[in-house]
Amino acid sequence: LGLALYAGSLCAASEATFLYHDYCVIGAGPAGLQAAYFLQRAGRDYIVFERSHAPGSFFALYPRHRKLISINKQYTGKSNSEFNLRHDWNSLLSHDRRLLFRRYSRDFFPDADTMVRYLEDFASLLKLRVQYNTAIIHVTLEKNEQAWNGHYFLLTDQDRKNYKCSLLLVAAGTWVPNVVNFPGSEYVEGYETVSINPEDFTGQTVLILGRGNSAFETAENILGVTNFIHMVSRSRVRLSWATHYVGDLRAINNGLLDTYQLKSLDGLLEGDLEDLAIIKDKKGKLHITLRFYLENRNISAGIDSITLPQDELDNFATRAPYDRVIRCLGWKFDFSIYNRSLRMMPGKGNIKKYPQIKPSYESRGTRGLFVLGTASHSVDFRKSAGGFIHGFRYTTRAVHRLLENRHHGVPWPSTVYPITQLTNSIIKRVNEASGLYQMFSVLADIILLRENATAFEYLEEYPIGVLAELETQTGRKARSGLFVVIMEYGRNFSGADKDVFYYNRAVGEAQHAWQSNFLHPVIYYYKRLPTEREMRLRHPDWPLPRPDAIHHIVEDFLTDWTAPNAHILPLRRFVENCLGTDLRNFFAESCFLFAFTRQKLPPCCQQGYMRMQGLVGSQELRHHAAQAGLLQDYTHTDFSDDRPPDSHAGSQEQLMRDHGMPVRPLQHLVNAKDE
Amino acid sequence: MSAQKDRWISSLVFLLFCVSSMPKCGSASLQQEPSPQHYFSGLEAGKTSLAFFTPSVSPGAQPFLEQIESSAEALQDYGVSVVKVNCPKEDVSRYCGKENALRKAFLFRGSRLIREFPTDALFDVNSIVANILFALLFNEVKYVETLADLENIENVLKGKSNMVFAYVPATGTAEHRAVMEAAFVYGTIHQFVLTTEAALLKVTSQDDPDVSSAWLLFCHCQQATDPAQPCRRTALAQPLTLLSIHRHLKLMGAPLVTEVAEDPEKISTVHLQLGLPLVFILSQKETYEADRRTAEFVAWQLLGKAGVALLSRDLVDLNVLHRSNVALKTPDEGMPIQYLVLEDTDEVITLVEDKNKVKQIQKDEQEEEDEDEKENNNQDIQDDQVVEAVSRDKKRELPLGEILVLTEENFHSSLSKAAWTVVLFYASWEAVSLAVLRSYSEVAALLKGTPGVLLSRVNCWDWPGLCSQENVTQFPTMRIYKEGQQSVTYGGMWGTEELSSFILLSQVPCPLKLATMDEAEGYLRGEFPPELSSHHHTSLLGVFSTATSEAREAFEEAGNILSGDVRMGMYFEDDALSLSRKYSVSPPALLLTRSGSRTVEGIPLSKHSVQDMVQMIRYQLLDIFPEITVSNLPQYLQLGKPFLILFSAGEISQMESEEMLKLTKGRPQKTFVACWLNLKKTPVGHGILRTYFSTMPSLPVLLWVNLHAGGQVFKFPSEQSITEMNILSWLEKLQAGLEIPSSTLSEEDWKPPLPAYDFLQMMEPSVPELSPHAGHTPAKHPPQSPGGDTARGDTAIREEPSQDSTAEEIGSPGRGLRGTAPRLAARDKLGKRHSEL
């Protein structure tokens, strides 16, 4: 570090003055602040640049109608802070319990101003180093062999002040509004400036371009006062409750769907905006036509000479003239400030609004440049929550951990447990972990087995896209096989055209768990770390390549996977069979018997009883175990009673049968909850 | 086992083949003859035939005809042809003419009529074969009605040949047929005697016989010499079938004792072939006569159950212990021969009989397991004793009222409230935690009212942040916080007693500084400090002169480590020297009073490092002849030495205890752990003995158990008394390898008790990309997978609801209430849903 600083100051002397920091973060939005928090906690040299005078400038303007659609659940019936984060989509991660969003707002869908206030508090309470009123307008590279990644990042702000950093974290979000150019697009108002006062729309006929939450939010606001609203977009509407993707249309905004389908004049249309043209007539009404008609015409000929679709097709859908056309087409990443040498390229297809990055969130073009926050959503676009606060707060932490290992020799945090704690560790995590839950199929817990499977190392929330590079990225060794714990929805359950409410959508039997549709934990077992090639060749729909064994924990209505027989037992059998050992718990008395009658002991006895930590168990418990036929009660044995060994086994089976029964009668309880 | 069965079935088939090929016979089934004349003219001398005459017009006894037709083939095996003779209308000869002759069947040998049968005696194949053979074997099979008849026959046979005596409840039964068929084969070798008199059955069988089932005795009359005595009898223990009789006679025909002069591994006898074990009596030239008698005696006892061979050790070079006197070879392939030292013939017999029993049981179990595997039903049955016990107990409300519930909010404030706060960190979903919580609630009841101690708990499922902040990574964890400051983590057994003892001991400083000589003496007597006087612990007192500060510091440090575990005091006043002198050591030294003892042992302290000190203290705390219990075993196992352990039904006697103490005290560098086990206090000891011995040995029993190397278990001869000398000489023999282990501990690994659900395999058919050659193969779907393979998506999903909403499917069997809410209605599940991929 000292060397880097020295090298940095040398450069500064030779050229203009550069202010050096190890880490530069662009943007003091949620992701930038979250990154700053981790850097601060780790004692790193960093600075955050924010173009506005306060953090979260995007939220100062957006959403225009001020209602956040990220939930702020006050009550879950649980006090588990980690679990509760699953239902808190606004808080950033910190050790400070004051910085929980529910302390800022009681609204389930809070106001955006509250978010701004929260972010201000987050930055100030945690004393994060943010340099406000600094808009980075240019980023370029300076080659230097001594730099961490072979180059420094040189940043220039609006006042031509220069900054130099070893690592650049881009948390600038996507804030450049998407614009479509077509003849007449000058008549279109943008979402960013359109009036949010419904009175301005009284008695008007409105056309909205776009079909995202901003479009519907805009429509929702004026639904009651307009003549009618039409909405046009290339793709059909995707409802988030059908796709399980929070970025799709949320139910809170979908009032227009209701009025459309309940024949109240509003409606949705599909069509490519590129083909559109808008003509303003003398009365100021806006007419929809097609670019095709304009191209064949002499535009100067005046408006009356332009063919309108209804001239040829007299039932053309949008033949009625509009008073206003509003564009709500979302935003894209600002690529303009990066020098070509950084090769910040837009993604392909539907992720072209995001820069190209690797699953490790590092830019594909430049080593040492990481993209955080909304701009990093290309990794899990339309799949998981990486574009939203409740998702990227975890991916940001993951990036921080990767960097700690890469540049500071701090391996990925892990805990080593004895093997007897394996099922417990998994159960604990799948029941409370928020990162796994929010970033399902993106972040995974990794369990690295130690030799002879007597112990294991637990790593939390590692990005599975770079599973093959685990050893170099985390500084941990995967010598004897590994488990990967992730959460998944059923493979073809989610989707825009799927009926997610069909009968029998839920699986209740542990042995059919692989058919679970709702979000449920899945554990992959690999005898060795998958290679990069295997990762590359995996099926595109699969987060991971073919494992050596796989286990699904059956979906649960309460997302509470602690049922001893339906959840924990099959999981234990799975890990037992992967490891080839017996992971049952035994009372001290059983271990005592094994110690005298077997040369080898099960792990529970080895790691517990033999270390003087046997589970003695109360009288009642041992009695229950004996009744279940799982523990023999020798108390009443006398010497003449030399029972043949089978009588015990017989009673055991009998008891097992008996206790298998009681669940069954309940099947007749028919409840019409889902009918 | 099945290999043997095959072998002797094939020999029987061969035998039947011989039978059937003896007389020449024509076609396999019923012969037809146009007329009586034709039939009688064709009869050959010596050839047996069963004829029945039917008028060509009236189709009279139809059912009888069907039976006789189907028995034709069976009879053919015995050289009897079955002929249907058509009576022309005008024929009025002897067989065709009379009305009643048409309801009979006639047995001819050559042209001579042997017997005529009313058709109602020939009701099925069994009765036909039985009755025909009964008639044919008139001389070979004697029918008796009284005991006198039987005795007459028996007497005549004595010294000449053996007798097979069978009781059948009625003639014409399947058992009757089996006996007759056997008589057909063995009739020339043994005299067959048949009865249907229940009275005869009662006098011939020992216990109350079941008159409705058949019974067969083999009477060894050939060797019977005493005319006054009845012949020896061996009953057939199995139900009467041709196979079982054949097997039995074959066994009876085998020599009683086979003399063997070759490697027993290579020996094969009738017994082994028939799936029975073979017992070798190991003999020497000097004892040959006695051994021969023993062998014969055993052979008689085991007749029909096992074979007995006399193996001469002089002729065969056996690489086994010289003392071995019996060997057992089982018919299972690949099972090594067991060499044993047995004391009397009864042991040989129990050995064989129990083996059979055990084998039978194993077989049954195996079959059951096979069935289970097929159904795979056991996988979802809980086999974890702790989890199952806890879930069976979950309805009971625990008395946790005395235990303070700590949360993130009140944790730190509560810790400062009491001098000692005991905190149990646990997870409310985890079985071991819950089991410990039960013991903890008992501790709370025990310690209720103890001043200065506050019992509390933290549920880490509710407060994960608090638990990780307190560095609790495993559940359960118990800590004692002293005035909210330092804490000691408990590392002992999770039993009520151990937990409360730890909590109580932790209250007293460790080591406790004693100020006066009186305190020090009181401490050693267990009277000081008064708050611990009710608890019986070994008291350990470190005595230091003012000069030995290094040792004292190490001792204090060791006290911190052992806090709660060990009762430690220290004394370093000016008169420390005189205190230690009293126990003939000089400072630095340890003085030690064991619980329940008054004597003070003095041990000089030579090592001064903390680790050594801790280790030394732990070692000194071990008893020299401890009673092994569930809770103290690990301490002694850690020594890594074999155990010399005395299993006693209750307290051990003074004499045994003294002898054992002598034995251990006499040998200061102990190479083994001498200990004893009270079966009353530690009943699981019965389980240990049951594993070691097939029959419970008489108590007390002294065992040498190599727990760490090899796992052999040796039993001290029960006829010797437990004295130091006897044990020592036995141990010497043991060491010299002259003793045979009574048992060896299983080396079996702890494998997964049951398989897991193979989801990978289940997913493969419908998710082809999972298969190793993913991506390149076109997706193939199983044809019957519901949800449509060719029609993607929509149909799959829309079809299912309509199928499901039918009423019958609601509440179909085997569906529990375990699922998510949509399954509340417990509807039957439809198969694959991921077929769309």
Short mmCIF file of C-alpha atoms in Angstrom, two decimals, chain B residues 248-597:
data_model
loop_
_atom_site.label_atom_id
_atom_site.label_comp_id
_atom_site.label_asym_id
_atom_site.label_seq_id
_atom_site.Cartn_x
_atom_site.Cartn_y
_atom_site.Cartn_z
CA HIS B 248 -34.68 -86.38 6.31
CA LEU B 249 -34.04 -89.92 5.11
CA LYS B 250 -30.94 -88.80 3.36
CA LEU B 251 -29.66 -87.27 6.60
CA MET B 252 -30.59 -90.37 8.57
CA GLY B 253 -28.77 -92.46 6.02
CA ALA B 254 -25.58 -90.45 6.38
CA PRO B 255 -23.00 -91.81 8.78
CA LEU B 256 -23.52 -90.60 12.32
CA VAL B 257 -19.97 -89.39 12.68
CA THR B 258 -17.68 -88.87 9.74
CA GLU B 259 -14.02 -89.37 10.40
CA VAL B 260 -11.97 -86.75 8.70
CA ALA B 261 -8.29 -86.62 8.01
CA GLU B 262 -7.99 -83.69 5.69
CA ASP B 263 -8.26 -79.94 5.75
CA PRO B 264 -11.71 -79.12 7.07
CA GLU B 265 -12.00 -76.26 4.60
CA LYS B 266 -12.15 -78.81 1.81
CA ILE B 267 -14.56 -81.20 3.42
CA SER B 268 -18.04 -81.43 2.04
CA THR B 269 -20.66 -83.74 3.44
CA VAL B 270 -24.32 -84.42 2.91
CA HIS B 271 -25.07 -81.98 5.68
CA LEU B 272 -23.27 -79.10 4.11
CA GLN B 273 -24.88 -79.91 0.79
CA LEU B 274 -28.25 -79.85 2.42
CA GLY B 275 -27.52 -76.48 3.97
CA LEU B 276 -26.76 -77.67 7.46
CA PRO B 277 -23.66 -76.85 9.46
CA LEU B 278 -20.94 -79.36 10.14
CA VAL B 279 -19.41 -79.62 13.60
CA PHE B 280 -15.88 -80.88 13.86
CA ILE B 281 -14.77 -82.46 17.07
CA LEU B 282 -11.03 -81.97 17.17
CA SER B 283 -9.39 -85.11 18.37
CA GLN B 284 -5.97 -86.38 19.24
CA LYS B 285 -4.56 -89.83 19.29
CA GLU B 286 -4.47 -89.88 23.07
CA THR B 287 -8.07 -88.97 23.52
CA TYR B 288 -9.50 -90.63 20.47
CA GLU B 289 -11.86 -93.00 22.25
CA ALA B 290 -13.32 -90.31 24.47
CA ASP B 291 -13.60 -87.92 21.56
CA ARG B 292 -15.31 -90.53 19.49
CA ARG B 293 -17.88 -91.04 22.25
CA THR B 294 -18.34 -87.29 22.57
CA ALA B 295 -18.77 -87.00 18.84
CA GLU B 296 -21.36 -89.72 18.78
CA PHE B 297 -23.20 -88.23 21.69
CA VAL B 298 -23.24 -84.86 20.02
CA ALA B 299 -24.19 -86.40 16.71
CA TRP B 300 -27.24 -88.03 18.24
CA GLN B 301 -28.28 -84.72 19.72
CA LEU B 302 -27.77 -82.90 16.49
CA LEU B 303 -29.20 -85.56 14.22
CA GLY B 304 -31.14 -83.81 11.49
CA LYS B 305 -29.79 -80.41 12.50
CA ALA B 306 -26.10 -80.65 11.82
CA GLY B 307 -23.46 -83.12 10.81
CA VAL B 308 -20.67 -84.20 13.12
CA ALA B 309 -17.19 -85.07 12.01
CA LEU B 310 -14.25 -86.26 14.00
CA LEU B 311 -11.10 -84.49 12.94
CA SER B 312 -7.84 -85.93 13.95
CA ARG B 313 -5.35 -83.20 14.72
CA ASP B 314 -2.49 -85.62 14.40
CA LEU B 315 -3.25 -86.16 10.76
CA VAL B 316 -4.13 -82.63 9.80
CA ASP B 317 -1.88 -79.71 10.42
CA LEU B 318 -4.20 -77.11 11.81
CA ASN B 319 -3.01 -73.60 12.33
CA VAL B 320 -5.26 -72.95 15.29
CA LEU B 321 -4.90 -72.66 19.00
CA HIS B 322 -3.96 -75.81 20.71
CA ARG B 323 -6.83 -75.50 23.13
CA SER B 324 -9.48 -75.34 20.48
CA ASN B 325 -11.63 -78.43 20.60
CA VAL B 326 -14.53 -77.71 18.32
CA ALA B 327 -14.82 -76.23 14.88
CA LEU B 328 -17.92 -75.12 13.09
CA LYS B 329 -18.29 -75.01 9.37
CA THR B 330 -21.37 -73.31 8.04
CA PRO B 331 -22.81 -74.07 4.61
CA ASP B 332 -22.55 -70.42 3.59
CA GLU B 333 -19.93 -70.04 0.94
CA GLY B 334 -16.91 -68.06 1.97
CA MET B 335 -17.60 -68.20 5.66
CA PRO B 336 -14.42 -69.16 7.48
CA ILE B 337 -14.43 -72.08 9.84
CA GLN B 338 -14.78 -71.00 13.45
CA TYR B 339 -12.50 -72.67 15.96
CA LEU B 340 -13.75 -72.61 19.49
CA VAL B 341 -12.97 -73.74 22.95
CA LEU B 342 -16.12 -75.19 24.43
CA GLU B 343 -16.57 -76.69 27.81
CA ASP B 344 -19.37 -79.15 27.40
CA THR B 345 -21.47 -80.73 24.75
CA ASP B 346 -24.42 -78.52 25.57
CA GLU B 347 -22.44 -75.59 24.31
CA VAL B 348 -21.92 -77.38 21.02
CA ILE B 349 -25.61 -77.95 20.74
CA THR B 350 -26.60 -74.38 21.64
CA LEU B 351 -23.97 -73.19 19.23
CA VAL B 352 -25.60 -75.03 16.36
CA GLU B 353 -29.15 -74.38 17.37
CA ASP B 354 -28.58 -70.70 18.02
CA LYS B 355 -26.74 -70.34 14.76
CA ASN B 356 -29.74 -71.73 13.01
CA LYS B 357 -31.97 -69.45 14.94
CA VAL B 358 -29.80 -66.46 14.30
CA LYS B 359 -29.54 -67.33 10.67
CA GLN B 360 -33.26 -67.68 10.39
CA ILE B 361 -33.71 -64.32 11.99
CA GLN B 362 -31.14 -62.74 9.79
CA LYS B 363 -32.83 -64.20 6.80
CA ASP B 364 -36.17 -62.85 7.90
CA GLU B 365 -34.70 -59.47 8.51
CA GLN B 366 -33.00 -59.48 5.22
CA GLU B 367 -36.21 -60.30 3.49
CA GLU B 368 -37.91 -57.52 5.31
CA GLU B 369 -35.16 -55.16 4.35
CA ASP B 370 -35.48 -56.20 0.78
CA GLU B 371 -39.14 -55.42 0.90
CA ASP B 372 -38.43 -52.11 2.53
CA GLU B 373 -35.95 -51.25 -0.09
CA LYS B 374 -38.46 -51.95 -2.73
CA GLU B 375 -40.98 -49.68 -1.14
CA ASN B 376 -38.38 -47.20 0.09
CA ASN B 377 -40.71 -46.35 2.88
CA ASN B 378 -38.25 -46.16 5.70
CA GLN B 379 -36.40 -43.17 4.43
CA ASP B 380 -38.90 -40.77 5.82
CA ILE B 381 -39.11 -42.49 9.18
CA GLN B 382 -37.06 -40.77 11.80
CA ASP B 383 -34.12 -42.90 12.92
CA ASP B 384 -32.36 -40.30 15.00
CA GLN B 385 -33.06 -41.16 18.62
CA VAL B 386 -32.57 -37.63 19.85
CA VAL B 387 -34.74 -35.96 17.22
CA GLU B 388 -37.45 -38.55 17.64
CA ALA B 389 -37.40 -38.34 21.43
CA VAL B 390 -37.62 -34.57 21.32
CA SER B 391 -40.46 -34.52 18.85
CA ARG B 392 -42.36 -37.07 20.91
CA ASP B 393 -41.90 -34.80 23.87
CA LYS B 394 -42.80 -31.55 22.15
CA LYS B 395 -46.35 -31.40 23.41
CA ARG B 396 -45.18 -31.30 27.00
CA GLU B 397 -44.77 -27.84 28.32
CA LEU B 398 -41.36 -27.39 29.85
CA PRO B 399 -41.13 -25.81 33.29
CA LEU B 400 -38.99 -22.92 32.13
CA GLY B 401 -40.52 -20.36 34.46
CA GLU B 402 -37.36 -20.12 36.53
CA ILE B 403 -35.21 -19.42 33.50
CA LEU B 404 -34.93 -15.84 32.34
CA VAL B 405 -35.42 -15.27 28.63
CA LEU B 406 -32.70 -13.02 27.29
CA THR B 407 -33.01 -10.93 24.16
CA GLU B 408 -30.84 -8.53 22.27
CA GLU B 409 -32.42 -5.77 24.31
CA ASN B 410 -32.01 -7.12 27.83
CA PHE B 411 -28.93 -9.29 27.47
CA HIS B 412 -26.31 -6.92 28.75
CA SER B 413 -28.46 -5.34 31.43
CA SER B 414 -29.41 -8.78 32.78
CA LEU B 415 -25.86 -9.99 33.00
CA SER B 416 -24.96 -7.34 35.49
CA LYS B 417 -27.90 -8.13 37.75
CA ALA B 418 -26.56 -11.30 39.33
CA ALA B 419 -23.13 -12.34 40.48
CA TRP B 420 -23.26 -15.31 38.16
CA THR B 421 -25.48 -15.46 35.13
CA VAL B 422 -25.70 -18.80 33.45
CA VAL B 423 -26.73 -18.48 29.81
CA LEU B 424 -27.80 -21.34 27.62
CA PHE B 425 -27.55 -20.45 23.95
CA TYR B 426 -29.72 -22.74 21.88
CA ALA B 427 -31.80 -22.91 18.73
CA SER B 428 -35.46 -23.66 19.22
CA TRP B 429 -35.66 -25.82 16.10
CA GLU B 430 -32.68 -27.97 16.89
CA ALA B 431 -33.18 -31.29 18.62
CA VAL B 432 -29.98 -31.46 20.64
CA SER B 433 -30.61 -27.94 21.93
CA LEU B 434 -34.08 -28.90 22.97
CA ALA B 435 -32.84 -32.04 24.67
CA VAL B 436 -30.35 -29.98 26.64
CA LEU B 437 -33.03 -27.41 27.42
CA ARG B 438 -34.93 -30.19 29.18
CA SER B 439 -31.94 -31.00 31.37
CA TYR B 440 -31.44 -27.29 31.90
CA SER B 441 -34.95 -26.92 33.22
CA GLU B 442 -34.17 -29.67 35.71
CA VAL B 443 -31.04 -27.79 36.71
CA ALA B 444 -33.16 -24.72 37.27
CA ALA B 445 -35.41 -26.69 39.61
CA LEU B 446 -32.39 -28.08 41.47
CA LEU B 447 -30.66 -24.76 41.91
CA LYS B 448 -33.79 -22.80 42.71
CA GLY B 449 -32.98 -20.41 45.51
CA THR B 450 -29.23 -20.62 45.19
CA PRO B 451 -28.11 -17.10 45.97
CA GLY B 452 -26.25 -15.13 43.37
CA VAL B 453 -27.00 -17.49 40.47
CA LEU B 454 -29.32 -16.51 37.64
CA LEU B 455 -30.25 -19.05 35.00
CA SER B 456 -31.14 -17.67 31.60
CA ARG B 457 -31.40 -18.65 27.99
CA VAL B 458 -31.01 -17.11 24.55
CA ASN B 459 -32.80 -18.55 21.57
CA CYS B 460 -30.35 -18.01 18.72
CA TRP B 461 -33.12 -18.56 16.19
CA ASP B 462 -34.67 -15.36 17.54
CA TRP B 463 -31.47 -13.45 18.16
CA PRO B 464 -28.80 -14.53 15.70
CA GLY B 465 -27.01 -11.22 16.04
CA LEU B 466 -26.63 -11.62 19.78
CA CYS B 467 -25.32 -15.15 19.42
CA SER B 468 -22.76 -14.29 16.80
CA GLN B 469 -21.75 -11.25 18.83
CA GLU B 470 -21.16 -13.59 21.78
CA ASN B 471 -19.23 -15.87 19.42
CA VAL B 472 -21.64 -18.74 19.74
CA THR B 473 -21.35 -20.78 16.56
CA GLN B 474 -22.69 -24.09 17.79
CA PHE B 475 -25.81 -25.00 19.64
CA PRO B 476 -26.16 -25.58 22.46
CA THR B 477 -23.54 -23.58 24.30
CA MET B 478 -23.63 -22.82 28.01
CA ARG B 479 -21.69 -19.95 29.52
CA ILE B 480 -21.37 -18.52 32.96
CA TYR B 481 -20.87 -14.79 33.05
CA LYS B 482 -19.34 -13.48 36.21
CA GLU B 483 -20.81 -10.07 37.00
CA GLY B 484 -21.42 -9.56 33.32
CA GLN B 485 -17.69 -9.60 32.66
CA GLN B 486 -15.60 -12.67 31.94
CA SER B 487 -17.31 -15.83 31.01
CA VAL B 488 -16.51 -19.51 31.23
CA THR B 489 -17.83 -21.84 28.55
CA TYR B 490 -19.04 -25.20 29.69
CA GLY B 491 -17.36 -28.17 28.05
CA GLY B 492 -18.78 -31.16 29.84
CA MET B 493 -21.62 -33.65 29.63
CA TRP B 494 -25.08 -32.25 29.06
CA GLY B 495 -26.60 -33.98 32.07
CA THR B 496 -28.54 -32.35 34.86
CA GLU B 497 -26.05 -33.44 37.48
CA GLU B 498 -22.98 -32.38 35.57
CA LEU B 499 -24.50 -29.03 34.64
CA SER B 500 -25.54 -28.17 38.18
CA SER B 501 -22.24 -29.29 39.60
CA PHE B 502 -20.45 -27.04 37.14
CA ILE B 503 -22.62 -24.09 38.02
CA LEU B 504 -22.09 -24.63 41.74
CA LEU B 505 -18.36 -25.12 41.45
CA SER B 506 -18.02 -22.07 39.25
CA GLN B 507 -19.24 -19.89 42.09
CA VAL B 508 -16.16 -20.62 44.11
CA PRO B 509 -12.91 -19.09 42.91
CA CYS B 510 -10.69 -21.60 41.28
CA PRO B 511 -8.26 -22.05 42.88
CA LEU B 512 -9.67 -20.93 46.18
CA LYS B 513 -7.11 -19.15 48.30
CA LEU B 514 -7.11 -20.55 51.82
CA ALA B 515 -5.96 -18.27 54.56
CA THR B 516 -5.41 -20.48 57.57
CA MET B 517 -4.27 -23.95 58.34
CA ASP B 518 -7.75 -24.72 59.68
CA GLU B 519 -9.36 -23.67 56.43
CA ALA B 520 -6.90 -25.79 54.51
CA GLU B 521 -7.64 -28.83 56.64
CA GLY B 522 -11.36 -28.16 56.46
CA TYR B 523 -11.05 -27.82 52.72
CA LEU B 524 -9.39 -31.20 52.43
CA ARG B 525 -12.17 -32.73 54.52
CA GLY B 526 -14.70 -31.19 52.17
CA GLU B 527 -16.17 -28.98 54.88
CA PHE B 528 -14.91 -25.70 53.57
CA PRO B 529 -16.19 -23.60 51.88
CA PRO B 530 -19.61 -24.31 53.38
CA GLU B 531 -21.53 -23.66 50.14
CA LEU B 532 -19.86 -26.70 48.58
CA SER B 533 -20.02 -28.98 51.60
CA SER B 534 -23.13 -30.72 50.30
CA HIS B 535 -21.39 -31.58 47.07
CA HIS B 536 -18.98 -34.41 46.97
CA HIS B 537 -16.05 -33.69 44.80
CA THR B 538 -12.48 -34.65 44.92
CA SER B 539 -10.68 -31.82 46.70
CA LEU B 540 -7.37 -30.71 45.36
CA LEU B 541 -5.12 -28.42 47.34
CA GLY B 542 -1.98 -26.84 46.00
CA VAL B 543 0.55 -26.09 48.69
CA PHE B 544 3.24 -23.61 47.88
CA SER B 545 6.01 -22.08 49.87
CA THR B 546 6.45 -18.38 49.35
CA ALA B 547 9.49 -19.08 47.20
CA THR B 548 7.73 -21.18 44.58
CA SER B 549 5.88 -18.43 42.80
CA GLU B 550 6.41 -19.92 39.35
CA ALA B 551 4.59 -23.10 40.24
CA ARG B 552 1.92 -21.12 42.03
CA GLU B 553 1.23 -18.97 39.01
CA ALA B 554 0.95 -22.00 36.79
CA PHE B 555 -1.38 -23.55 39.30
CA GLU B 556 -3.57 -20.46 39.33
CA GLU B 557 -3.63 -20.43 35.56
CA ALA B 558 -4.56 -24.09 35.52
CA GLY B 559 -7.32 -23.24 37.96
CA ASN B 560 -8.78 -20.79 35.45
CA ILE B 561 -8.86 -23.51 32.83
CA LEU B 562 -10.33 -26.11 35.13
CA SER B 563 -12.80 -23.73 36.72
CA GLY B 564 -16.13 -25.42 37.24
CA ASP B 565 -14.64 -28.84 36.55
CA VAL B 566 -12.40 -29.35 39.48
CA ARG B 567 -12.49 -28.20 43.05
CA MET B 568 -9.15 -26.55 43.59
CA GLY B 569 -7.71 -24.74 46.56
CA MET B 570 -4.33 -23.27 47.25
CA TYR B 571 -2.39 -22.51 50.38
CA PHE B 572 0.77 -20.46 50.45
CA GLU B 573 0.96 -19.13 53.95
CA ASP B 574 4.17 -19.30 55.99
CA ASP B 575 3.27 -22.61 57.54
CA ALA B 576 2.71 -24.27 54.15
CA LEU B 577 5.76 -26.37 54.77
CA SER B 578 4.36 -27.89 57.92
CA LEU B 579 1.06 -28.64 56.18
CA SER B 580 2.75 -30.49 53.38
CA ARG B 581 5.12 -32.29 55.73
CA LYS B 582 2.10 -33.74 57.44
CA TYR B 583 1.45 -35.62 54.21
CA SER B 584 5.13 -36.30 53.67
CA VAL B 585 5.67 -34.06 50.66
CA SER B 586 7.41 -30.77 50.39
CA PRO B 587 6.08 -27.73 48.55
CA PRO B 588 5.24 -27.23 45.80
CA ALA B 589 2.88 -30.14 46.15
CA LEU B 590 -0.67 -31.22 45.61
CA LEU B 591 -2.79 -32.63 48.38
CA LEU B 592 -5.76 -34.62 47.21
CA THR B 593 -8.80 -36.11 48.94
CA ARG B 594 -10.95 -38.25 46.75
CA SER B 595 -14.69 -38.00 47.10
CA GLY B 596 -15.93 -40.47 49.68
CA SER B 597 -12.48 -41.03 51.09
#
